[in-house]
Amino acid sequence: MSGTQMASQPSGTSSGNGERTPAGRPQGTERTRTRQLYAPRVDIVETPETLEVFADMPGVTKESVEITLEQRVLRIQGRAEISVPDGASPLYLEYQPGDYERSFSLSEAVDAGGIEARVRAGVLHLKLPKAGPAKAQRIEVRTD
């Protein structure tokens, strides 16, 4: 990745063993849900035109993911549910349902208006287009 185009603000620490990483709670906040909170693991790649973020969020759907951008902070939130066949009830679960949350600070090098997102097979894919160079423009002078 070139420059400081995006800085991750993970909420937890990485264990490096392929397990989901529990997310820490930002200081001074309280959660209203008792579900586990996870920081999704991400891969960030750069192309000449975009930065692309791939976030592992097993169990989320289009309807259960929310992406917001406020003051150049991109926030990803998702809610994963357990999928069991009708009439069945889980007896033993190694993979507990939970919520996902992760934030990234975007630099001015990202065109915030062109961000695209899609989710497929538990992976959220964000395309963050790079902002082009500022174009010179003529400012019209008016009289009163």
CSV table of N, CA and C in Angstrom, one decimal:
chain,number,residue,atom,x,y,z
A,1,MET,N,0.8,-1.2,0.0
A,1,MET,CA,0.0,0.0,0.0
A,1,MET,C,0.9,1.2,0.0
A,2,SER,N,0.6,2.2,-0.8
A,2,SER,CA,1.4,3.4,-0.9
A,2,SER,C,0.9,4.5,0.0
A,3,GLY,N,1.8,5.1,0.7
A,3,GLY,CA,1.5,6.2,1.5
A,3,GLY,C,0.6,5.9,2.7
A,4,THR,N,-0.1,6.9,3.2
A,4,THR,CA,-1.0,6.6,4.3
A,4,THR,C,-2.4,6.8,3.9
A,5,GLN,N,-2.9,5.9,3.0
A,5,GLN,CA,-4.2,6.1,2.5
A,5,GLN,C,-5.3,5.5,3.4
A,6,MET,N,-5.0,4.6,4.2
A,6,MET,CA,-6.0,4.0,5.1
A,6,MET,C,-5.3,3.4,6.3
A,7,ALA,N,-5.7,3.8,7.5
A,7,ALA,CA,-5.2,3.2,8.7
A,7,ALA,C,-6.2,2.4,9.4
A,8,SER,N,-5.9,1.2,9.8
A,8,SER,CA,-6.8,0.3,10.5
A,8,SER,C,-6.9,0.7,12.0
A,9,GLN,N,-8.0,0.6,12.6
A,9,GLN,CA,-8.2,0.8,14.0
A,9,GLN,C,-8.9,-0.4,14.5
A,10,PRO,N,-8.1,-1.5,14.7
A,10,PRO,CA,-8.7,-2.7,15.2
A,10,PRO,C,-9.2,-2.6,16.6
A,11,SER,N,-10.2,-3.3,17.0
A,11,SER,CA,-10.7,-3.2,18.3
A,11,SER,C,-10.1,-4.2,19.3
A,12,GLY,N,-9.4,-5.2,18.7
A,12,GLY,CA,-8.8,-6.2,19.6
A,12,GLY,C,-7.4,-6.6,19.1
A,13,THR,N,-6.9,-7.7,19.6
A,13,THR,CA,-5.6,-8.1,19.3
A,13,THR,C,-5.7,-9.3,18.4
A,14,SER,N,-4.7,-9.5,17.5
A,14,SER,CA,-4.8,-10.7,16.7
A,14,SER,C,-4.0,-11.9,17.3
A,15,SER,N,-4.6,-13.0,17.2
A,15,SER,CA,-4.0,-14.2,17.8
A,15,SER,C,-3.2,-14.9,16.8
A,16,GLY,N,-3.4,-14.7,15.5
A,16,GLY,CA,-2.6,-15.3,14.4
A,16,GLY,C,-2.9,-16.8,14.2
A,17,ASN,N,-3.9,-17.3,14.8
A,17,ASN,CA,-4.2,-18.8,14.7
A,17,ASN,C,-5.4,-19.1,13.9
A,18,GLY,N,-6.0,-18.2,13.2
A,18,GLY,CA,-7.2,-18.4,12.4
A,18,GLY,C,-8.5,-18.4,13.1
A,19,GLU,N,-8.4,-18.1,14.4
A,19,GLU,CA,-9.7,-18.0,15.2
A,19,GLU,C,-10.2,-16.6,15.0
A,20,ARG,N,-11.5,-16.4,15.3
A,20,ARG,CA,-12.0,-15.0,15.3
A,20,ARG,C,-11.4,-14.2,16.5
A,21,THR,N,-11.1,-13.0,16.3
A,21,THR,CA,-10.5,-12.2,17.3
A,21,THR,C,-11.6,-11.4,18.0
A,22,PRO,N,-11.7,-11.6,19.4
A,22,PRO,CA,-12.6,-10.8,20.1
A,22,PRO,C,-12.2,-9.3,20.1
A,23,ALA,N,-13.2,-8.5,19.9
A,23,ALA,CA,-12.9,-7.0,19.8
A,23,ALA,C,-13.0,-6.4,21.2
A,24,GLY,N,-12.1,-5.5,21.4
A,24,GLY,CA,-12.1,-4.7,22.7
A,24,GLY,C,-13.2,-3.7,22.6
A,25,ARG,N,-13.6,-3.1,23.7
A,25,ARG,CA,-14.6,-2.1,23.8
A,25,ARG,C,-13.9,-0.8,23.9
A,26,PRO,N,-14.3,0.2,23.0
A,26,PRO,CA,-13.6,1.5,23.2
A,26,PRO,C,-13.9,2.1,24.5
A,27,GLN,N,-12.9,2.8,25.1
A,27,GLN,CA,-13.0,3.3,26.4
A,27,GLN,C,-14.1,4.3,26.5
A,28,GLY,N,-14.9,4.1,27.6
A,28,GLY,CA,-16.0,5.0,27.9
A,28,GLY,C,-17.3,4.6,27.2
A,29,THR,N,-17.4,3.4,26.6
A,29,THR,CA,-18.6,2.9,26.0
A,29,THR,C,-19.1,1.7,26.7
A,30,GLU,N,-20.4,1.4,26.6
A,30,GLU,CA,-21.0,0.2,27.1
A,30,GLU,C,-21.8,-0.4,26.0
A,31,ARG,N,-21.8,-1.8,26.0
A,31,ARG,CA,-22.6,-2.5,25.0
A,31,ARG,C,-24.0,-2.8,25.6
A,32,THR,N,-25.0,-2.8,24.8
A,32,THR,CA,-26.3,-3.1,25.2
A,32,THR,C,-26.7,-4.5,24.9
A,33,ARG,N,-25.8,-5.2,24.1
A,33,ARG,CA,-26.1,-6.6,23.8
A,33,ARG,C,-25.1,-7.5,24.5
A,34,THR,N,-25.5,-8.8,24.8
A,34,THR,CA,-24.6,-9.7,25.5
A,34,THR,C,-23.9,-10.6,24.5
A,35,ARG,N,-24.1,-10.4,23.2
A,35,ARG,CA,-23.5,-11.3,22.2
A,35,ARG,C,-22.0,-10.9,22.2
A,36,GLN,N,-21.2,-11.9,21.8
A,36,GLN,CA,-19.7,-11.7,21.6
A,36,GLN,C,-19.5,-10.7,20.5
A,37,LEU,N,-18.5,-9.8,20.6
A,37,LEU,CA,-18.1,-8.8,19.6
A,37,LEU,C,-16.8,-9.2,19.0
A,38,TYR,N,-16.7,-9.3,17.7
A,38,TYR,CA,-15.5,-9.8,17.0
A,38,TYR,C,-15.0,-8.6,16.1
A,39,ALA,N,-13.6,-8.5,16.0
A,39,ALA,CA,-13.0,-7.7,15.0
A,39,ALA,C,-12.7,-8.6,13.8
A,40,PRO,N,-13.4,-8.3,12.6
A,40,PRO,CA,-13.2,-9.2,11.5
A,40,PRO,C,-11.8,-9.0,11.0
A,41,ARG,N,-11.2,-10.1,10.6
A,41,ARG,CA,-9.8,-10.1,9.9
A,41,ARG,C,-10.0,-9.5,8.5
A,42,VAL,N,-9.1,-8.7,8.1
A,42,VAL,CA,-9.2,-8.1,6.8
A,42,VAL,C,-7.9,-8.3,6.0
A,43,ASP,N,-8.1,-8.3,4.7
A,43,ASP,CA,-7.0,-8.2,3.7
A,43,ASP,C,-7.2,-6.9,3.0
A,44,ILE,N,-6.2,-6.1,2.8
A,44,ILE,CA,-6.3,-4.8,2.0
A,44,ILE,C,-5.3,-4.9,0.9
A,45,VAL,N,-5.8,-4.7,-0.3
A,45,VAL,CA,-5.0,-4.8,-1.5
A,45,VAL,C,-5.1,-3.5,-2.3
A,46,GLU,N,-4.1,-3.1,-3.0
A,46,GLU,CA,-4.1,-1.9,-3.8
A,46,GLU,C,-4.0,-2.2,-5.3
A,47,THR,N,-4.8,-1.5,-6.1
A,47,THR,CA,-4.7,-1.6,-7.5
A,47,THR,C,-4.4,-0.1,-7.9
A,48,PRO,N,-4.1,0.1,-9.2
A,48,PRO,CA,-3.8,1.5,-9.6
A,48,PRO,C,-5.0,2.5,-9.4
A,49,GLU,N,-6.2,1.9,-9.4
A,49,GLU,CA,-7.4,2.8,-9.2
A,49,GLU,C,-8.1,2.7,-7.9
A,50,THR,N,-7.9,1.6,-7.1
A,50,THR,CA,-8.6,1.4,-5.9
A,50,THR,C,-7.8,0.8,-4.7
A,51,LEU,N,-8.3,1.0,-3.5
A,51,LEU,CA,-7.9,0.1,-2.4
A,51,LEU,C,-9.1,-0.8,-2.2
A,52,GLU,N,-8.8,-2.1,-2.0
A,52,GLU,CA,-9.9,-3.1,-1.8
A,52,GLU,C,-9.7,-3.8,-0.5
A,53,VAL,N,-10.8,-3.8,0.3
A,53,VAL,CA,-10.8,-4.4,1.6
A,53,VAL,C,-11.7,-5.7,1.5
A,54,PHE,N,-11.1,-6.8,2.0
A,54,PHE,CA,-11.8,-8.0,2.1
A,54,PHE,C,-11.9,-8.4,3.6
A,55,ALA,N,-13.1,-8.4,4.2
A,55,ALA,CA,-13.3,-8.6,5.6
A,55,ALA,C,-14.0,-10.0,5.8
A,56,ASP,N,-13.4,-10.9,6.6
A,56,ASP,CA,-14.0,-12.2,6.9
A,56,ASP,C,-15.1,-12.0,8.0
A,57,MET,N,-16.4,-12.2,7.6
A,57,MET,CA,-17.5,-12.0,8.5
A,57,MET,C,-18.5,-13.2,8.3
A,58,PRO,N,-18.1,-14.4,8.6
A,58,PRO,CA,-18.9,-15.5,8.4
A,58,PRO,C,-20.3,-15.3,9.1
A,59,GLY,N,-21.3,-15.7,8.4
A,59,GLY,CA,-22.7,-15.6,8.9
A,59,GLY,C,-23.4,-14.4,8.6
A,60,VAL,N,-22.8,-13.3,8.1
A,60,VAL,CA,-23.5,-12.1,7.8
A,60,VAL,C,-24.1,-12.2,6.4
A,61,THR,N,-25.2,-11.4,6.2
A,61,THR,CA,-25.9,-11.3,4.9
A,61,THR,C,-25.9,-9.8,4.6
A,62,LYS,N,-26.4,-9.5,3.4
A,62,LYS,CA,-26.5,-8.1,2.9
A,62,LYS,C,-27.4,-7.3,3.9
A,63,GLU,N,-28.4,-7.9,4.5
A,63,GLU,CA,-29.3,-7.3,5.4
A,63,GLU,C,-28.7,-7.1,6.8
A,64,SER,N,-27.7,-7.8,7.1
A,64,SER,CA,-27.1,-7.7,8.5
A,64,SER,C,-25.8,-7.0,8.6
A,65,VAL,N,-25.4,-6.4,7.5
A,65,VAL,CA,-24.2,-5.6,7.4
A,65,VAL,C,-24.5,-4.1,7.3
A,66,GLU,N,-23.9,-3.3,8.1
A,66,GLU,CA,-24.0,-1.8,8.0
A,66,GLU,C,-22.7,-1.2,7.8
A,67,ILE,N,-22.5,-0.3,6.8
A,67,ILE,CA,-21.3,0.4,6.6
A,67,ILE,C,-21.6,1.9,6.6
A,68,THR,N,-20.8,2.6,7.5
A,68,THR,CA,-21.0,4.0,7.6
A,68,THR,C,-19.7,4.7,7.4
A,69,LEU,N,-19.8,6.0,6.9
A,69,LEU,CA,-18.6,6.8,6.7
A,69,LEU,C,-19.0,8.2,7.3
A,70,GLU,N,-18.2,8.5,8.4
A,70,GLU,CA,-18.5,9.8,9.0
A,70,GLU,C,-17.1,10.4,9.4
A,71,GLN,N,-16.9,11.6,9.0
A,71,GLN,CA,-15.6,12.3,9.2
A,71,GLN,C,-14.4,11.5,8.9
A,72,ARG,N,-14.5,10.9,7.7
A,72,ARG,CA,-13.4,10.1,7.1
A,72,ARG,C,-13.1,8.8,7.9
A,73,VAL,N,-14.0,8.4,8.7
A,73,VAL,CA,-13.9,7.1,9.4
A,73,VAL,C,-14.9,6.1,8.9
A,74,LEU,N,-14.4,5.1,8.2
A,74,LEU,CA,-15.2,4.0,7.7
A,74,LEU,C,-15.5,3.0,8.7
A,75,ARG,N,-16.7,2.7,9.1
A,75,ARG,CA,-17.1,1.8,10.1
A,75,ARG,C,-17.9,0.6,9.5
A,76,ILE,N,-17.4,-0.6,9.8
A,76,ILE,CA,-18.1,-1.8,9.4
A,76,ILE,C,-18.7,-2.5,10.6
A,77,GLN,N,-20.0,-2.8,10.5
A,77,GLN,CA,-20.7,-3.5,11.5
A,77,GLN,C,-21.5,-4.6,10.9
A,78,GLY,N,-21.6,-5.8,11.5
A,78,GLY,CA,-22.3,-6.9,11.0
A,78,GLY,C,-22.9,-7.8,12.2
A,79,ARG,N,-23.9,-8.5,11.9
A,79,ARG,CA,-24.5,-9.4,12.8
A,79,ARG,C,-24.6,-10.8,12.2
A,80,ALA,N,-24.0,-11.7,12.8
A,80,ALA,CA,-24.0,-13.1,12.3
A,80,ALA,C,-25.0,-14.0,13.1
A,81,GLU,N,-25.7,-14.8,12.4
A,81,GLU,CA,-26.7,-15.7,13.1
A,81,GLU,C,-26.3,-17.1,12.8
A,82,ILE,N,-26.8,-18.0,13.6
A,82,ILE,CA,-26.6,-19.4,13.4
A,82,ILE,C,-27.6,-19.9,12.4
A,83,SER,N,-27.1,-20.7,11.4
A,83,SER,CA,-28.0,-21.3,10.4
A,83,SER,C,-28.2,-22.8,10.7
A,84,VAL,N,-29.4,-23.2,11.2
A,84,VAL,CA,-29.7,-24.6,11.4
A,84,VAL,C,-30.9,-24.9,10.6
A,85,PRO,N,-31.1,-26.2,10.2
A,85,PRO,CA,-32.3,-26.6,9.5
A,85,PRO,C,-33.5,-26.4,10.3
A,86,ASP,N,-34.7,-26.2,9.6
A,86,ASP,CA,-36.0,-26.1,10.3
A,86,ASP,C,-36.2,-27.3,11.2
A,87,GLY,N,-36.8,-27.1,12.3
A,87,GLY,CA,-37.1,-28.2,13.2
A,87,GLY,C,-35.9,-28.8,14.0
A,88,ALA,N,-34.7,-28.3,13.8
A,88,ALA,CA,-33.5,-28.7,14.5
A,88,ALA,C,-33.1,-27.6,15.5
A,89,SER,N,-32.4,-28.1,16.6
A,89,SER,CA,-31.9,-27.1,17.5
A,89,SER,C,-30.4,-27.5,17.8
A,90,PRO,N,-29.6,-26.5,17.9
A,90,PRO,CA,-28.1,-26.8,18.1
A,90,PRO,C,-27.9,-27.5,19.5
A,91,LEU,N,-27.1,-28.5,19.5
A,91,LEU,CA,-26.7,-29.2,20.7
A,91,LEU,C,-25.3,-28.8,21.1
A,92,TYR,N,-24.4,-28.5,20.2
A,92,TYR,CA,-23.0,-28.2,20.5
A,92,TYR,C,-22.5,-27.2,19.4
A,93,LEU,N,-22.0,-26.1,19.8
A,93,LEU,CA,-21.5,-25.1,18.8
A,93,LEU,C,-20.1,-24.7,19.1
A,94,GLU,N,-19.2,-24.9,18.2
A,94,GLU,CA,-17.8,-24.4,18.4
A,94,GLU,C,-17.7,-23.0,17.8
A,95,TYR,N,-18.6,-22.7,16.9
A,95,TYR,CA,-18.6,-21.4,16.3
A,95,TYR,C,-19.8,-20.6,16.8
A,96,GLN,N,-19.6,-19.7,17.8
A,96,GLN,CA,-20.7,-19.0,18.4
A,96,GLN,C,-21.1,-17.8,17.5
A,97,PRO,N,-22.3,-17.5,17.5
A,97,PRO,CA,-22.8,-16.3,16.7
A,97,PRO,C,-22.3,-15.0,17.5
A,98,GLY,N,-22.2,-13.9,16.7
A,98,GLY,CA,-21.7,-12.7,17.4
A,98,GLY,C,-21.8,-11.5,16.4
A,99,ASP,N,-21.4,-10.4,16.9
A,99,ASP,CA,-21.4,-9.2,16.1
A,99,ASP,C,-20.0,-8.9,15.7
A,100,TYR,N,-19.9,-8.2,14.5
A,100,TYR,CA,-18.6,-7.8,14.0
A,100,TYR,C,-18.5,-6.3,14.0
A,101,GLU,N,-17.3,-5.8,14.3
A,101,GLU,CA,-17.1,-4.3,14.2
A,101,GLU,C,-15.6,-4.0,14.0
A,102,ARG,N,-15.4,-3.1,13.0
A,102,ARG,CA,-14.1,-2.6,12.7
A,102,ARG,C,-14.1,-1.3,12.1
A,103,SER,N,-13.1,-0.4,12.3
A,103,SER,CA,-13.1,0.9,11.8
A,103,SER,C,-11.8,1.2,11.1
A,104,PHE,N,-11.8,2.1,10.1
A,104,PHE,CA,-10.6,2.5,9.3
A,104,PHE,C,-10.7,4.0,9.1
A,105,SER,N,-9.6,4.6,9.3
A,105,SER,CA,-9.5,6.1,9.0
A,105,SER,C,-9.0,6.2,7.6
A,106,LEU,N,-9.8,6.9,6.8
A,106,LEU,CA,-9.4,7.1,5.4
A,106,LEU,C,-8.7,8.5,5.2
A,107,SER,N,-7.8,8.5,4.3
A,107,SER,CA,-7.1,9.7,4.0
A,107,SER,C,-7.8,10.4,2.9
A,108,GLU,N,-7.4,11.6,2.5
A,108,GLU,CA,-8.0,12.4,1.4
A,108,GLU,C,-7.7,11.7,0.1
A,109,ALA,N,-6.8,10.7,0.0
A,109,ALA,CA,-6.5,10.0,-1.2
A,109,ALA,C,-7.6,9.1,-1.6
A,110,VAL,N,-8.6,8.9,-0.8
A,110,VAL,CA,-9.8,8.0,-1.1
A,110,VAL,C,-11.0,8.8,-1.5
A,111,ASP,N,-11.6,8.5,-2.6
A,111,ASP,CA,-12.8,9.2,-3.0
A,111,ASP,C,-14.0,8.6,-2.2
A,112,ALA,N,-14.4,9.3,-1.2
A,112,ALA,CA,-15.5,8.8,-0.3
A,112,ALA,C,-16.8,8.6,-1.0
A,113,GLY,N,-17.1,9.4,-2.0
A,113,GLY,CA,-18.3,9.3,-2.7
A,113,GLY,C,-18.5,8.1,-3.6
A,114,GLY,N,-17.4,7.4,-3.9
A,114,GLY,CA,-17.5,6.2,-4.9
A,114,GLY,C,-17.3,4.9,-4.2
A,115,ILE,N,-17.4,4.8,-2.9
A,115,ILE,CA,-17.2,3.5,-2.2
A,115,ILE,C,-18.3,2.5,-2.6
A,116,GLU,N,-17.9,1.3,-2.9
A,116,GLU,CA,-18.9,0.2,-3.2
A,116,GLU,C,-18.7,-1.0,-2.3
A,117,ALA,N,-19.8,-1.7,-2.0
A,117,ALA,CA,-19.7,-2.8,-1.1
A,117,ALA,C,-20.5,-4.0,-1.6
A,118,ARG,N,-20.1,-5.2,-1.3
A,118,ARG,CA,-20.9,-6.4,-1.6
A,118,ARG,C,-20.4,-7.5,-0.6
A,119,VAL,N,-21.4,-8.4,-0.3
A,119,VAL,CA,-21.0,-9.5,0.6
A,119,VAL,C,-21.4,-10.8,-0.1
A,120,ARG,N,-20.5,-11.7,0.0
A,120,ARG,CA,-20.7,-13.0,-0.7
A,120,ARG,C,-19.9,-14.1,0.1
A,121,ALA,N,-20.6,-15.1,0.5
A,121,ALA,CA,-20.1,-16.3,1.2
A,121,ALA,C,-19.3,-15.9,2.5
A,122,GLY,N,-19.9,-14.9,3.2
A,122,GLY,CA,-19.2,-14.5,4.5
A,122,GLY,C,-18.1,-13.6,4.4
A,123,VAL,N,-17.8,-13.0,3.2
A,123,VAL,CA,-16.7,-12.1,3.0
A,123,VAL,C,-17.3,-10.8,2.4
A,124,LEU,N,-17.0,-9.7,3.2
A,124,LEU,CA,-17.4,-8.4,2.8
A,124,LEU,C,-16.3,-7.8,1.9
A,125,HIS,N,-16.7,-7.3,0.7
A,125,HIS,CA,-15.7,-6.8,-0.2
A,125,HIS,C,-16.0,-5.3,-0.4
A,126,LEU,N,-15.1,-4.4,0.0
A,126,LEU,CA,-15.3,-3.0,-0.2
A,126,LEU,C,-14.3,-2.5,-1.3
A,127,LYS,N,-14.8,-1.7,-2.2
A,127,LYS,CA,-13.9,-1.0,-3.2
A,127,LYS,C,-13.9,0.4,-2.9
A,128,LEU,N,-12.7,0.9,-2.6
A,128,LEU,CA,-12.5,2.3,-2.2
A,128,LEU,C,-11.7,3.0,-3.4
A,129,PRO,N,-12.4,3.8,-4.2
A,129,PRO,CA,-11.7,4.4,-5.4
A,129,PRO,C,-10.7,5.5,-4.9
A,130,LYS,N,-9.6,5.5,-5.5
A,130,LYS,CA,-8.6,6.6,-5.2
A,130,LYS,C,-9.1,7.9,-5.8
A,131,ALA,N,-8.9,9.0,-5.1
A,131,ALA,CA,-9.3,10.3,-5.6
A,131,ALA,C,-8.3,10.7,-6.6
A,132,GLY,N,-8.8,11.3,-7.7
A,132,GLY,CA,-7.8,11.8,-8.7
A,132,GLY,C,-7.2,13.1,-8.3
A,133,PRO,N,-6.2,13.5,-9.0
A,133,PRO,CA,-5.5,14.8,-8.7
A,133,PRO,C,-6.5,15.9,-8.8
A,134,ALA,N,-6.4,16.9,-8.0
A,134,ALA,CA,-7.3,18.0,-8.0
A,134,ALA,C,-7.1,18.7,-9.4
A,135,LYS,N,-8.2,19.0,-10.0
A,135,LYS,CA,-8.1,19.7,-11.3
A,135,LYS,C,-8.2,21.2,-11.1
A,136,ALA,N,-7.4,21.9,-11.9
A,136,ALA,CA,-7.5,23.4,-11.8
A,136,ALA,C,-8.8,23.8,-12.4
A,137,GLN,N,-9.4,24.8,-11.7
A,137,GLN,CA,-10.7,25.3,-12.2
A,137,GLN,C,-10.7,26.8,-12.1
A,138,ARG,N,-11.4,27.4,-13.0
A,138,ARG,CA,-11.5,28.8,-13.0
A,138,ARG,C,-12.7,29.3,-12.2
A,139,ILE,N,-12.5,30.3,-11.3
A,139,ILE,CA,-13.5,30.8,-10.4
A,139,ILE,C,-14.0,32.1,-11.0
A,140,GLU,N,-15.3,32.1,-11.3
A,140,GLU,CA,-15.9,33.3,-11.8
A,140,GLU,C,-16.1,34.4,-10.8
A,141,VAL,N,-15.7,35.6,-11.1
A,141,VAL,CA,-15.8,36.7,-10.3
A,141,VAL,C,-17.0,37.5,-10.6
A,142,ARG,N,-17.9,37.8,-9.6
A,142,ARG,CA,-19.1,38.5,-9.9
A,142,ARG,C,-19.1,39.8,-9.2
A,143,THR,N,-19.9,40.7,-9.7
A,143,THR,CA,-20.0,42.0,-9.1
A,143,THR,C,-21.3,42.1,-8.4
A,144,ASP,N,-21.4,43.0,-7.4
A,144,ASP,CA,-22.6,43.2,-6.6
A,144,ASP,C,-23.6,44.0,-7.3
